[in-house]
Amino acid sequence: MISYLEFEKPVAELEQRIAELRSAAEGDDVDISAELQRLEQKSATLLASTYEALSPWQKTQVARHPSRPHFRDYVAQAFEEFVPLGGDRCYGDDEAILGGFAKLNGRKVVLIGHEKGNDTASRIRHNFGMGKPEGYRKAIRLMEMAGRFGLPVVTLVDTSGAFPGVEAEERGQAEAIARSTEACLALPVPMVAAIVGEGGSGGAVALASAERVLMMEHAVYSVISPEGCASILWRTAEKAPDAAEAMKVTAQDLLKLGVIDRIVPEPVGGAHRDPQQAATTLGAAIAEELDKLGRFAPDELKRLREERFLAIAG
């Protein structure tokens, strides 16, 4: 079943009516196909028009949708032969950040990303996608391995931010994030990052400092959550919609600002309505970007990253 967001109520009512009509017509000789077709067309049109006019806060809600595909979903539907690698060779393994070897359209890559989980048990196990120091150190280890073997790096970013717990700070959270960002910038191989859900703060930048940054159509990317920003500026999280508007968190705004390079279209109604299509589209976009980057020498790739981020800072 689809979980409807608050702004989708009119669509939900129409789809419920369609379901009731279908149920009532079972075993009945009355032909209601014309009425069903009319309602389905009306529902599809309403869904499309709703998603064409989403506010930044509504896009934030879509990016956080409980059924939105996460790292494991994209691995299963867009990549092949994924071989996970665990541990940072220092403290332990962090299941909020996963990675390993994979193939994309036959091309070998090192794939790294945040995993949020899809039910209560898995969300707790993956710490809701909030990486700990050992997760970022694992990412560094995998990026260094990619450099040694000459494999391109692909990252799928989906986190509200790095884990802010005391134990993470004790193990050097800030240092791990900084070194992961440094590892991205120093890679001698092509790197493509994709913001597939939430891109929150340094927890996202640590895996997204690539020469090409893609963003799903209804994903968000920001230095702080809208609620966090509202709590600082207005002392209340109720101002989150205003904060989201001011922060320019959407893919459309960030493309104009030059923070990202490309928007990847989602199925009508968001990636959660058709995860397979979303994964196929994303995989094709990443493969296309890797093809373009394949002609650059290591020094040129590093220069591209440097110029990219200096241009944003300037």
PDB file of C-alpha atoms in Angstrom:
ATOM      1  CA  MET A   1       0.000   0.000   0.000  1.00  0.00           C
ATOM      2  CA  ILE A   2       1.110   3.551  -0.764  1.00  0.00           C
ATOM      3  CA  SER A   3       1.637   5.791   2.238  1.00  0.00           C
ATOM      4  CA  TYR A   4       0.179   9.175   1.345  1.00  0.00           C
ATOM      5  CA  LEU A   5       1.671  12.463   2.451  1.00  0.00           C
ATOM      6  CA  GLU A   6      -0.501  15.281   3.785  1.00  0.00           C
ATOM      7  CA  PHE A   7      -0.524  17.240   0.517  1.00  0.00           C
ATOM      8  CA  GLU A   8      -1.542  14.093  -1.399  1.00  0.00           C
ATOM      9  CA  LYS A   9      -4.961  13.791   0.289  1.00  0.00           C
ATOM     10  CA  PRO A  10      -6.993  14.688  -2.847  1.00  0.00           C
ATOM     11  CA  VAL A  11      -5.090  12.014  -4.790  1.00  0.00           C
ATOM     12  CA  ALA A  12      -5.610   9.511  -1.966  1.00  0.00           C
ATOM     13  CA  GLU A  13      -9.368  10.139  -1.972  1.00  0.00           C
ATOM     14  CA  LEU A  14      -9.590   9.577  -5.726  1.00  0.00           C
ATOM     15  CA  GLU A  15      -7.510   6.394  -5.614  1.00  0.00           C
ATOM     16  CA  GLN A  16      -9.600   5.090  -2.716  1.00  0.00           C
ATOM     17  CA  ARG A  17     -12.756   5.716  -4.725  1.00  0.00           C
ATOM     18  CA  ILE A  18     -11.248   3.843  -7.683  1.00  0.00           C
ATOM     19  CA  ALA A  19     -10.373   0.895  -5.447  1.00  0.00           C
ATOM     20  CA  GLU A  20     -13.908   0.837  -3.998  1.00  0.00           C
ATOM     21  CA  LEU A  21     -15.445   0.867  -7.481  1.00  0.00           C
ATOM     22  CA  ARG A  22     -13.231  -2.016  -8.587  1.00  0.00           C
ATOM     23  CA  SER A  23     -14.156  -3.996  -5.486  1.00  0.00           C
ATOM     24  CA  ALA A  24     -17.883  -3.318  -5.915  1.00  0.00           C
ATOM     25  CA  ALA A  25     -17.766  -4.312  -9.598  1.00  0.00           C
ATOM     26  CA  GLU A  26     -16.246  -7.744  -8.971  1.00  0.00           C
ATOM     27  CA  GLY A  27     -18.716 -10.397 -10.016  1.00  0.00           C
ATOM     28  CA  ASP A  28     -21.172  -7.727 -11.185  1.00  0.00           C
ATOM     29  CA  ASP A  29     -22.507  -7.573 -14.746  1.00  0.00           C
ATOM     30  CA  VAL A  30     -22.563  -3.747 -14.730  1.00  0.00           C
ATOM     31  CA  ASP A  31     -19.840  -2.301 -16.978  1.00  0.00           C
ATOM     32  CA  ILE A  32     -18.054   0.517 -15.159  1.00  0.00           C
ATOM     33  CA  SER A  33     -14.877   0.479 -17.257  1.00  0.00           C
ATOM     34  CA  ALA A  34     -15.611   3.924 -18.719  1.00  0.00           C
ATOM     35  CA  GLU A  35     -16.095   5.458 -15.271  1.00  0.00           C
ATOM     36  CA  LEU A  36     -12.973   3.755 -13.967  1.00  0.00           C
ATOM     37  CA  GLN A  37     -10.950   5.025 -16.910  1.00  0.00           C
ATOM     38  CA  ARG A  38     -12.220   8.567 -16.325  1.00  0.00           C
ATOM     39  CA  LEU A  39     -11.319   8.473 -12.642  1.00  0.00           C
ATOM     40  CA  GLU A  40      -7.903   6.928 -13.293  1.00  0.00           C
ATOM     41  CA  GLN A  41      -7.132   9.651 -15.830  1.00  0.00           C
ATOM     42  CA  LYS A  42      -8.295  12.296 -13.377  1.00  0.00           C
ATOM     43  CA  SER A  43      -6.132  10.782 -10.627  1.00  0.00           C
ATOM     44  CA  ALA A  44      -3.053  10.624 -12.878  1.00  0.00           C
ATOM     45  CA  THR A  45      -3.537  14.236 -13.971  1.00  0.00           C
ATOM     46  CA  LEU A  46      -4.026  15.402 -10.384  1.00  0.00           C
ATOM     47  CA  LEU A  47      -0.919  13.514  -9.225  1.00  0.00           C
ATOM     48  CA  ALA A  48       1.204  15.005 -12.018  1.00  0.00           C
ATOM     49  CA  SER A  49      -0.008  18.564 -11.398  1.00  0.00           C
ATOM     50  CA  THR A  50       0.547  18.166  -7.649  1.00  0.00           C
ATOM     51  CA  TYR A  51       4.145  17.033  -8.096  1.00  0.00           C
ATOM     52  CA  GLU A  52       4.886  19.731 -10.655  1.00  0.00           C
ATOM     53  CA  ALA A  53       4.105  22.411  -8.059  1.00  0.00           C
ATOM     54  CA  LEU A  54       5.712  21.033  -4.886  1.00  0.00           C
ATOM     55  CA  SER A  55       7.075  23.530  -2.399  1.00  0.00           C
ATOM     56  CA  PRO A  56      10.582  23.009  -0.938  1.00  0.00           C
ATOM     57  CA  TRP A  57       9.022  21.697   2.288  1.00  0.00           C
ATOM     58  CA  GLN A  58       6.822  19.253   0.383  1.00  0.00           C
ATOM     59  CA  LYS A  59       9.891  18.021  -1.527  1.00  0.00           C
ATOM     60  CA  THR A  60      11.590  17.486   1.837  1.00  0.00           C
ATOM     61  CA  GLN A  61       8.673  15.287   2.858  1.00  0.00           C
ATOM     62  CA  VAL A  62       8.932  13.313  -0.391  1.00  0.00           C
ATOM     63  CA  ALA A  63      12.689  12.871   0.126  1.00  0.00           C
ATOM     64  CA  ARG A  64      11.916  11.377   3.549  1.00  0.00           C
ATOM     65  CA  HIS A  65       9.039   9.179   2.409  1.00  0.00           C
ATOM     66  CA  PRO A  66       9.170   5.857   4.293  1.00  0.00           C
ATOM     67  CA  SER A  67       8.809   3.873   1.066  1.00  0.00           C
ATOM     68  CA  ARG A  68      11.436   5.805  -0.879  1.00  0.00           C
ATOM     69  CA  PRO A  69      14.141   3.501  -2.279  1.00  0.00           C
ATOM     70  CA  HIS A  70      17.457   3.470  -0.407  1.00  0.00           C
ATOM     71  CA  PHE A  71      20.964   2.176  -1.083  1.00  0.00           C
ATOM     72  CA  ARG A  72      20.107  -1.536  -1.004  1.00  0.00           C
ATOM     73  CA  ASP A  73      17.161  -0.978  -3.376  1.00  0.00           C
ATOM     74  CA  TYR A  74      19.358   0.807  -5.916  1.00  0.00           C
ATOM     75  CA  VAL A  75      22.035  -1.874  -5.577  1.00  0.00           C
ATOM     76  CA  ALA A  76      19.470  -4.593  -6.312  1.00  0.00           C
ATOM     77  CA  GLN A  77      17.799  -2.807  -9.218  1.00  0.00           C
ATOM     78  CA  ALA A  78      20.523  -0.766 -10.958  1.00  0.00           C
ATOM     79  CA  PHE A  79      23.818  -2.558 -10.222  1.00  0.00           C
ATOM     80  CA  GLU A  80      25.096  -6.112 -10.607  1.00  0.00           C
ATOM     81  CA  GLU A  81      27.423  -8.405  -8.683  1.00  0.00           C
ATOM     82  CA  PHE A  82      27.636  -6.259  -5.564  1.00  0.00           C
ATOM     83  CA  VAL A  83      30.307  -7.560  -3.165  1.00  0.00           C
ATOM     84  CA  PRO A  84      30.010  -5.751   0.188  1.00  0.00           C
ATOM     85  CA  LEU A  85      33.135  -4.941   2.192  1.00  0.00           C
ATOM     86  CA  GLY A  86      32.956  -4.103   5.881  1.00  0.00           C
ATOM     87  CA  GLY A  87      35.036  -2.533   8.608  1.00  0.00           C
ATOM     88  CA  ASP A  88      37.385   0.415   8.880  1.00  0.00           C
ATOM     89  CA  ARG A  89      40.399  -1.613  10.101  1.00  0.00           C
ATOM     90  CA  CYS A  90      40.405   0.589  13.183  1.00  0.00           C
ATOM     91  CA  TYR A  91      37.251   0.257  15.292  1.00  0.00           C
ATOM     92  CA  GLY A  92      34.497  -1.760  13.635  1.00  0.00           C
ATOM     93  CA  ASP A  93      31.802  -1.782  10.982  1.00  0.00           C
ATOM     94  CA  ASP A  94      29.109   0.859  10.537  1.00  0.00           C
ATOM     95  CA  GLU A  95      25.923  -0.332   8.844  1.00  0.00           C
ATOM     96  CA  ALA A  96      24.728   3.214   8.159  1.00  0.00           C
ATOM     97  CA  ILE A  97      27.346   3.454   5.401  1.00  0.00           C
ATOM     98  CA  LEU A  98      27.673   0.464   3.083  1.00  0.00           C
ATOM     99  CA  GLY A  99      30.094  -0.154   0.261  1.00  0.00           C
ATOM    100  CA  GLY A 100      31.940  -2.598  -1.892  1.00  0.00           C
ATOM    101  CA  PHE A 101      32.610  -3.658  -5.473  1.00  0.00           C
ATOM    102  CA  ALA A 102      29.822  -3.671  -8.050  1.00  0.00           C
ATOM    103  CA  LYS A 103      29.158  -3.496 -11.759  1.00  0.00           C
ATOM    104  CA  LEU A 104      27.127  -0.873 -13.592  1.00  0.00           C
ATOM    105  CA  ASN A 105      26.260  -1.836 -17.166  1.00  0.00           C
ATOM    106  CA  GLY A 106      29.278  -4.153 -17.136  1.00  0.00           C
ATOM    107  CA  ARG A 107      31.666  -1.489 -15.772  1.00  0.00           C
ATOM    108  CA  LYS A 108      33.406  -2.337 -12.491  1.00  0.00           C
ATOM    109  CA  VAL A 109      32.993   0.367  -9.835  1.00  0.00           C
ATOM    110  CA  VAL A 110      33.434   0.912  -6.127  1.00  0.00           C
ATOM    111  CA  LEU A 111      29.975   1.701  -4.765  1.00  0.00           C
ATOM    112  CA  ILE A 112      29.426   3.490  -1.434  1.00  0.00           C
ATOM    113  CA  GLY A 113      26.262   4.899   0.114  1.00  0.00           C
ATOM    114  CA  HIS A 114      24.048   5.567   3.099  1.00  0.00           C
ATOM    115  CA  GLU A 115      21.418   2.983   4.028  1.00  0.00           C
ATOM    116  CA  LYS A 116      18.423   4.106   6.117  1.00  0.00           C
ATOM    117  CA  GLY A 117      16.528   0.814   6.329  1.00  0.00           C
ATOM    118  CA  ASN A 118      12.910   0.131   5.392  1.00  0.00           C
ATOM    119  CA  ASP A 119      11.273  -1.014   8.629  1.00  0.00           C
ATOM    120  CA  THR A 120      11.761  -0.428  12.345  1.00  0.00           C
ATOM    121  CA  ALA A 121      14.307  -3.200  12.873  1.00  0.00           C
ATOM    122  CA  SER A 122      16.437  -2.340   9.835  1.00  0.00           C
ATOM    123  CA  ARG A 123      16.267   1.400  10.528  1.00  0.00           C
ATOM    124  CA  ILE A 124      17.653   0.823  14.000  1.00  0.00           C
ATOM    125  CA  ARG A 125      20.326  -1.518  12.638  1.00  0.00           C
ATOM    126  CA  HIS A 126      21.375   1.048  10.016  1.00  0.00           C
ATOM    127  CA  ASN A 127      21.070   3.934  12.508  1.00  0.00           C
ATOM    128  CA  PHE A 128      18.614   5.716  10.169  1.00  0.00           C
ATOM    129  CA  GLY A 129      21.431   6.344   7.692  1.00  0.00           C
ATOM    130  CA  MET A 130      23.416   8.511  10.125  1.00  0.00           C
ATOM    131  CA  GLY A 131      27.043   7.528   9.678  1.00  0.00           C
ATOM    132  CA  LYS A 132      29.523   7.127  12.524  1.00  0.00           C
ATOM    133  CA  PRO A 133      33.293   7.728  12.296  1.00  0.00           C
ATOM    134  CA  GLU A 134      33.954   4.088  11.428  1.00  0.00           C
ATOM    135  CA  GLY A 135      31.522   4.418   8.522  1.00  0.00           C
ATOM    136  CA  TYR A 136      33.393   7.352   7.022  1.00  0.00           C
ATOM    137  CA  ARG A 137      36.731   5.621   7.654  1.00  0.00           C
ATOM    138  CA  LYS A 138      35.358   2.589   5.827  1.00  0.00           C
ATOM    139  CA  ALA A 139      34.450   4.886   2.923  1.00  0.00           C
ATOM    140  CA  ILE A 140      38.009   6.279   2.936  1.00  0.00           C
ATOM    141  CA  ARG A 141      39.412   2.738   2.839  1.00  0.00           C
ATOM    142  CA  LEU A 142      37.204   1.863  -0.126  1.00  0.00           C
ATOM    143  CA  MET A 143      38.093   5.055  -1.995  1.00  0.00           C
ATOM    144  CA  GLU A 144      41.805   4.399  -1.498  1.00  0.00           C
ATOM    145  CA  MET A 145      41.257   0.864  -2.787  1.00  0.00           C
ATOM    146  CA  ALA A 146      39.441   2.272  -5.844  1.00  0.00           C
ATOM    147  CA  GLY A 147      42.433   4.494  -6.532  1.00  0.00           C
ATOM    148  CA  ARG A 148      44.860   1.591  -6.324  1.00  0.00           C
ATOM    149  CA  PHE A 149      42.820  -0.610  -8.665  1.00  0.00           C
ATOM    150  CA  GLY A 150      41.827   2.193 -11.045  1.00  0.00           C
ATOM    151  CA  LEU A 151      38.093   1.770 -10.463  1.00  0.00           C
ATOM    152  CA  PRO A 152      35.633   4.694 -10.647  1.00  0.00           C
ATOM    153  CA  VAL A 153      33.762   5.571  -7.466  1.00  0.00           C
ATOM    154  CA  VAL A 154      29.978   5.955  -7.269  1.00  0.00           C
ATOM    155  CA  THR A 155      28.311   7.238  -4.090  1.00  0.00           C
ATOM    156  CA  LEU A 156      24.598   7.298  -3.234  1.00  0.00           C
ATOM    157  CA  VAL A 157      23.940   9.941  -0.599  1.00  0.00           C
ATOM    158  CA  ASP A 158      20.875   9.702   1.642  1.00  0.00           C
ATOM    159  CA  THR A 159      21.315  10.937   5.209  1.00  0.00           C
ATOM    160  CA  SER A 160      19.831  13.555   7.487  1.00  0.00           C
ATOM    161  CA  GLY A 161      23.382  14.074   8.761  1.00  0.00           C
ATOM    162  CA  ALA A 162      26.243  12.294  10.473  1.00  0.00           C
ATOM    163  CA  PHE A 163      25.411  10.690  13.815  1.00  0.00           C
ATOM    164  CA  PRO A 164      25.690  13.386  16.555  1.00  0.00           C
ATOM    165  CA  GLY A 165      26.015  11.029  19.551  1.00  0.00           C
ATOM    166  CA  VAL A 166      28.657  11.375  22.257  1.00  0.00           C
ATOM    167  CA  GLU A 167      30.319   8.087  21.301  1.00  0.00           C
ATOM    168  CA  ALA A 168      30.725   9.304  17.705  1.00  0.00           C
ATOM    169  CA  GLU A 169      32.404  12.480  18.925  1.00  0.00           C
ATOM    170  CA  GLU A 170      34.673  10.418  21.181  1.00  0.00           C
ATOM    171  CA  ARG A 171      35.825   8.418  18.154  1.00  0.00           C
ATOM    172  CA  GLY A 172      36.571  11.502  16.058  1.00  0.00           C
ATOM    173  CA  GLN A 173      33.462  12.221  14.014  1.00  0.00           C
ATOM    174  CA  ALA A 174      34.596  15.610  12.675  1.00  0.00           C
ATOM    175  CA  GLU A 175      38.044  14.306  11.755  1.00  0.00           C
ATOM    176  CA  ALA A 176      36.567  11.285   9.960  1.00  0.00           C
ATOM    177  CA  ILE A 177      34.184  13.495   7.931  1.00  0.00           C
ATOM    178  CA  ALA A 178      37.001  15.878   7.010  1.00  0.00           C
ATOM    179  CA  ARG A 179      39.281  13.046   5.913  1.00  0.00           C
ATOM    180  CA  SER A 180      36.498  11.420   3.884  1.00  0.00           C
ATOM    181  CA  THR A 181      35.936  14.736   2.082  1.00  0.00           C
ATOM    182  CA  GLU A 182      39.693  14.969   1.502  1.00  0.00           C
ATOM    183  CA  ALA A 183      39.753  11.406   0.139  1.00  0.00           C
ATOM    184  CA  CYS A 184      37.030  12.294  -2.383  1.00  0.00           C
ATOM    185  CA  LEU A 185      38.943  15.348  -3.597  1.00  0.00           C
ATOM    186  CA  ALA A 186      42.215  13.411  -3.910  1.00  0.00           C
ATOM    187  CA  LEU A 187      40.845  10.470  -5.915  1.00  0.00           C
ATOM    188  CA  PRO A 188      42.862   9.694  -9.063  1.00  0.00           C
ATOM    189  CA  VAL A 189      39.798   8.026 -10.642  1.00  0.00           C
ATOM    190  CA  PRO A 190      36.394   9.358 -11.791  1.00  0.00           C
ATOM    191  CA  MET A 191      33.804   9.925  -9.066  1.00  0.00           C
ATOM    192  CA  VAL A 192      30.073  10.471  -9.468  1.00  0.00           C
ATOM    193  CA  ALA A 193      27.893  11.258  -6.445  1.00  0.00           C
ATOM    194  CA  ALA A 194      24.094  11.094  -6.469  1.00  0.00           C
ATOM    195  CA  ILE A 195      21.837  12.652  -3.835  1.00  0.00           C
ATOM    196  CA  VAL A 196      18.985  10.130  -3.840  1.00  0.00           C
ATOM    197  CA  GLY A 197      17.015  11.277  -0.775  1.00  0.00           C
ATOM    198  CA  GLU A 198      18.287  13.629   1.903  1.00  0.00           C
ATOM    199  CA  GLY A 199      21.700  15.220   1.613  1.00  0.00           C
ATOM    200  CA  GLY A 200      22.286  16.528   5.109  1.00  0.00           C
ATOM    201  CA  SER A 201      25.277  18.575   6.272  1.00  0.00           C
ATOM    202  CA  GLY A 202      28.838  17.247   6.414  1.00  0.00           C
ATOM    203  CA  GLY A 203      27.491  13.713   6.620  1.00  0.00           C
ATOM    204  CA  ALA A 204      26.487  14.112   2.968  1.00  0.00           C
ATOM    205  CA  VAL A 205      29.421  16.233   1.749  1.00  0.00           C
ATOM    206  CA  ALA A 206      31.849  13.572   3.012  1.00  0.00           C
ATOM    207  CA  LEU A 207      30.555  11.250   0.262  1.00  0.00           C
ATOM    208  CA  ALA A 208      29.557  13.884  -2.303  1.00  0.00           C
ATOM    209  CA  SER A 209      32.749  15.857  -3.008  1.00  0.00           C
ATOM    210  CA  ALA A 210      32.879  14.541  -6.562  1.00  0.00           C
ATOM    211  CA  GLU A 211      33.532  16.155  -9.928  1.00  0.00           C
ATOM    212  CA  ARG A 212      29.954  15.287 -10.943  1.00  0.00           C
ATOM    213  CA  VAL A 213      27.082  15.563  -8.477  1.00  0.00           C
ATOM    214  CA  LEU A 214      23.644  14.332  -9.560  1.00  0.00           C
ATOM    215  CA  MET A 215      20.421  14.783  -7.645  1.00  0.00           C
ATOM    216  CA  MET A 216      17.106  13.011  -7.856  1.00  0.00           C
ATOM    217  CA  GLU A 217      14.244  15.296  -8.858  1.00  0.00           C
ATOM    218  CA  HIS A 218      12.582  15.313  -5.426  1.00  0.00           C
ATOM    219  CA  ALA A 219      15.690  14.951  -3.240  1.00  0.00           C
ATOM    220  CA  VAL A 220      16.949  17.730  -0.940  1.00  0.00           C
ATOM    221  CA  TYR A 221      20.486  18.864  -0.120  1.00  0.00           C
ATOM    222  CA  SER A 222      21.373  21.343   2.619  1.00  0.00           C
ATOM    223  CA  VAL A 223      23.817  22.245   5.374  1.00  0.00           C
ATOM    224  CA  ILE A 224      21.167  21.653   8.052  1.00  0.00           C
ATOM    225  CA  SER A 225      17.625  20.279   8.160  1.00  0.00           C
ATOM    226  CA  PRO A 226      14.786  22.800   7.736  1.00  0.00           C
ATOM    227  CA  GLU A 227      13.640  21.986  11.285  1.00  0.00           C
ATOM    228  CA  GLY A 228      17.134  22.614  12.653  1.00  0.00           C
ATOM    229  CA  CYS A 229      17.436  25.897  10.788  1.00  0.00           C
ATOM    230  CA  ALA A 230      13.994  27.027  12.001  1.00  0.00           C
ATOM    231  CA  SER A 231      14.878  26.148  15.590  1.00  0.00           C
ATOM    232  CA  ILE A 232      17.966  28.352  15.376  1.00  0.00           C
ATOM    233  CA  LEU A 233      16.413  31.311  13.561  1.00  0.00           C
ATOM    234  CA  TRP A 234      12.881  31.340  14.960  1.00  0.00           C
ATOM    235  CA  ARG A 235      13.229  29.146  18.063  1.00  0.00           C
ATOM    236  CA  THR A 236      10.507  26.848  16.755  1.00  0.00           C
ATOM    237  CA  ALA A 237      10.495  23.916  14.320  1.00  0.00           C
ATOM    238  CA  GLU A 238       7.044  25.010  13.110  1.00  0.00           C
ATOM    239  CA  LYS A 239       8.804  27.461  10.795  1.00  0.00           C
ATOM    240  CA  ALA A 240      10.455  24.586   8.912  1.00  0.00           C
ATOM    241  CA  PRO A 241       8.490  25.280   5.683  1.00  0.00           C
ATOM    242  CA  ASP A 242       9.773  28.879   5.691  1.00  0.00           C
ATOM    243  CA  ALA A 243      13.297  27.668   6.371  1.00  0.00           C
ATOM    244  CA  ALA A 244      13.140  25.155   3.507  1.00  0.00           C
ATOM    245  CA  GLU A 245      12.041  27.943   1.154  1.00  0.00           C
ATOM    246  CA  ALA A 246      14.867  30.254   2.222  1.00  0.00           C
ATOM    247  CA  MET A 247      17.585  27.586   2.226  1.00  0.00           C
ATOM    248  CA  LYS A 248      17.151  26.592  -1.443  1.00  0.00           C
ATOM    249  CA  VAL A 249      17.230  22.865  -0.666  1.00  0.00           C
ATOM    250  CA  THR A 250      15.656  21.546  -3.873  1.00  0.00           C
ATOM    251  CA  ALA A 251      17.419  20.079  -6.891  1.00  0.00           C
ATOM    252  CA  GLN A 252      15.975  22.792  -9.100  1.00  0.00           C
ATOM    253  CA  ASP A 253      17.380  25.612  -6.935  1.00  0.00           C
ATOM    254  CA  LEU A 254      20.747  23.918  -6.470  1.00  0.00           C
ATOM    255  CA  LEU A 255      21.175  23.357 -10.212  1.00  0.00           C
ATOM    256  CA  LYS A 256      20.710  27.103 -10.763  1.00  0.00           C
ATOM    257  CA  LEU A 257      23.254  27.838  -8.025  1.00  0.00           C
ATOM    258  CA  GLY A 258      25.788  25.439  -9.533  1.00  0.00           C
ATOM    259  CA  VAL A 259      25.928  23.209  -6.445  1.00  0.00           C
ATOM    260  CA  ILE A 260      24.838  20.161  -8.463  1.00  0.00           C
ATOM    261  CA  ASP A 261      25.387  19.293 -12.113  1.00  0.00           C
ATOM    262  CA  ARG A 262      22.327  17.338 -13.173  1.00  0.00           C
ATOM    263  CA  ILE A 263      18.784  16.492 -12.080  1.00  0.00           C
ATOM    264  CA  VAL A 264      17.694  12.872 -12.507  1.00  0.00           C
ATOM    265  CA  PRO A 265      13.931  12.632 -13.262  1.00  0.00           C
ATOM    266  CA  GLU A 266      11.747  10.548 -10.958  1.00  0.00           C
ATOM    267  CA  PRO A 267       8.559   8.636 -11.818  1.00  0.00           C
ATOM    268  CA  VAL A 268       5.393  10.730 -11.539  1.00  0.00           C
ATOM    269  CA  GLY A 269       4.531  10.869  -7.846  1.00  0.00           C
ATOM    270  CA  GLY A 270       8.095  10.264  -6.635  1.00  0.00           C
ATOM    271  CA  ALA A 271      10.623   7.434  -6.671  1.00  0.00           C
ATOM    272  CA  HIS A 272       8.626   5.485  -4.064  1.00  0.00           C
ATOM    273  CA  ARG A 273       5.808   4.917  -6.570  1.00  0.00           C
ATOM    274  CA  ASP A 274       8.065   3.062  -9.009  1.00  0.00           C
ATOM    275  CA  PRO A 275      11.460   2.196  -7.458  1.00  0.00           C
ATOM    276  CA  GLN A 276      12.478   0.067 -10.441  1.00  0.00           C
ATOM    277  CA  GLN A 277      12.021   2.922 -12.905  1.00  0.00           C
ATOM    278  CA  ALA A 278      13.790   5.329 -10.549  1.00  0.00           C
ATOM    279  CA  ALA A 279      16.756   2.953 -10.217  1.00  0.00           C
ATOM    280  CA  THR A 280      16.969   2.347 -13.970  1.00  0.00           C
ATOM    281  CA  THR A 281      16.945   6.083 -14.722  1.00  0.00           C
ATOM    282  CA  LEU A 282      19.562   6.802 -12.059  1.00  0.00           C
ATOM    283  CA  GLY A 283      21.810   3.972 -13.227  1.00  0.00           C
ATOM    284  CA  ALA A 284      21.676   5.235 -16.813  1.00  0.00           C
ATOM    285  CA  ALA A 285      22.524   8.789 -15.719  1.00  0.00           C
ATOM    286  CA  ILE A 286      25.498   7.637 -13.630  1.00  0.00           C
ATOM    287  CA  ALA A 287      26.793   5.442 -16.457  1.00  0.00           C
ATOM    288  CA  GLU A 288      26.550   8.365 -18.874  1.00  0.00           C
ATOM    289  CA  GLU A 289      28.547  10.619 -16.534  1.00  0.00           C
ATOM    290  CA  LEU A 290      31.210   7.951 -16.026  1.00  0.00           C
ATOM    291  CA  ASP A 291      31.544   7.629 -19.799  1.00  0.00           C
ATOM    292  CA  LYS A 292      32.218  11.372 -20.058  1.00  0.00           C
ATOM    293  CA  LEU A 293      34.749  11.345 -17.208  1.00  0.00           C
ATOM    294  CA  GLY A 294      36.598   8.309 -18.541  1.00  0.00           C
ATOM    295  CA  ARG A 295      38.695  10.410 -20.931  1.00  0.00           C
ATOM    296  CA  PHE A 296      40.262  12.560 -18.180  1.00  0.00           C
ATOM    297  CA  ALA A 297      43.690  11.871 -16.658  1.00  0.00           C
ATOM    298  CA  PRO A 298      44.033  11.704 -12.825  1.00  0.00           C
ATOM    299  CA  ASP A 299      45.452  15.238 -12.568  1.00  0.00           C
ATOM    300  CA  GLU A 300      42.620  16.599 -14.702  1.00  0.00           C
ATOM    301  CA  LEU A 301      40.011  14.904 -12.489  1.00  0.00           C
ATOM    302  CA  LYS A 302      41.515  16.482  -9.370  1.00  0.00           C
ATOM    303  CA  ARG A 303      41.594  19.859 -11.121  1.00  0.00           C
ATOM    304  CA  LEU A 304      37.944  19.518 -12.109  1.00  0.00           C
ATOM    305  CA  ARG A 305      36.955  18.879  -8.476  1.00  0.00           C
ATOM    306  CA  GLU A 306      39.076  21.760  -7.224  1.00  0.00           C
ATOM    307  CA  GLU A 307      37.628  24.202  -9.752  1.00  0.00           C
ATOM    308  CA  ARG A 308      34.110  22.976  -9.085  1.00  0.00           C
ATOM    309  CA  PHE A 309      34.167  23.582  -5.348  1.00  0.00           C
ATOM    310  CA  LEU A 310      36.185  26.804  -5.537  1.00  0.00           C
ATOM    311  CA  ALA A 311      33.539  28.155  -7.928  1.00  0.00           C
ATOM    312  CA  ILE A 312      30.810  27.355  -5.371  1.00  0.00           C
ATOM    313  CA  ALA A 313      32.813  28.996  -2.576  1.00  0.00           C
ATOM    314  CA  GLY A 314      33.470  32.058  -4.715  1.00  0.00           C
TER     315      GLY A 314
END
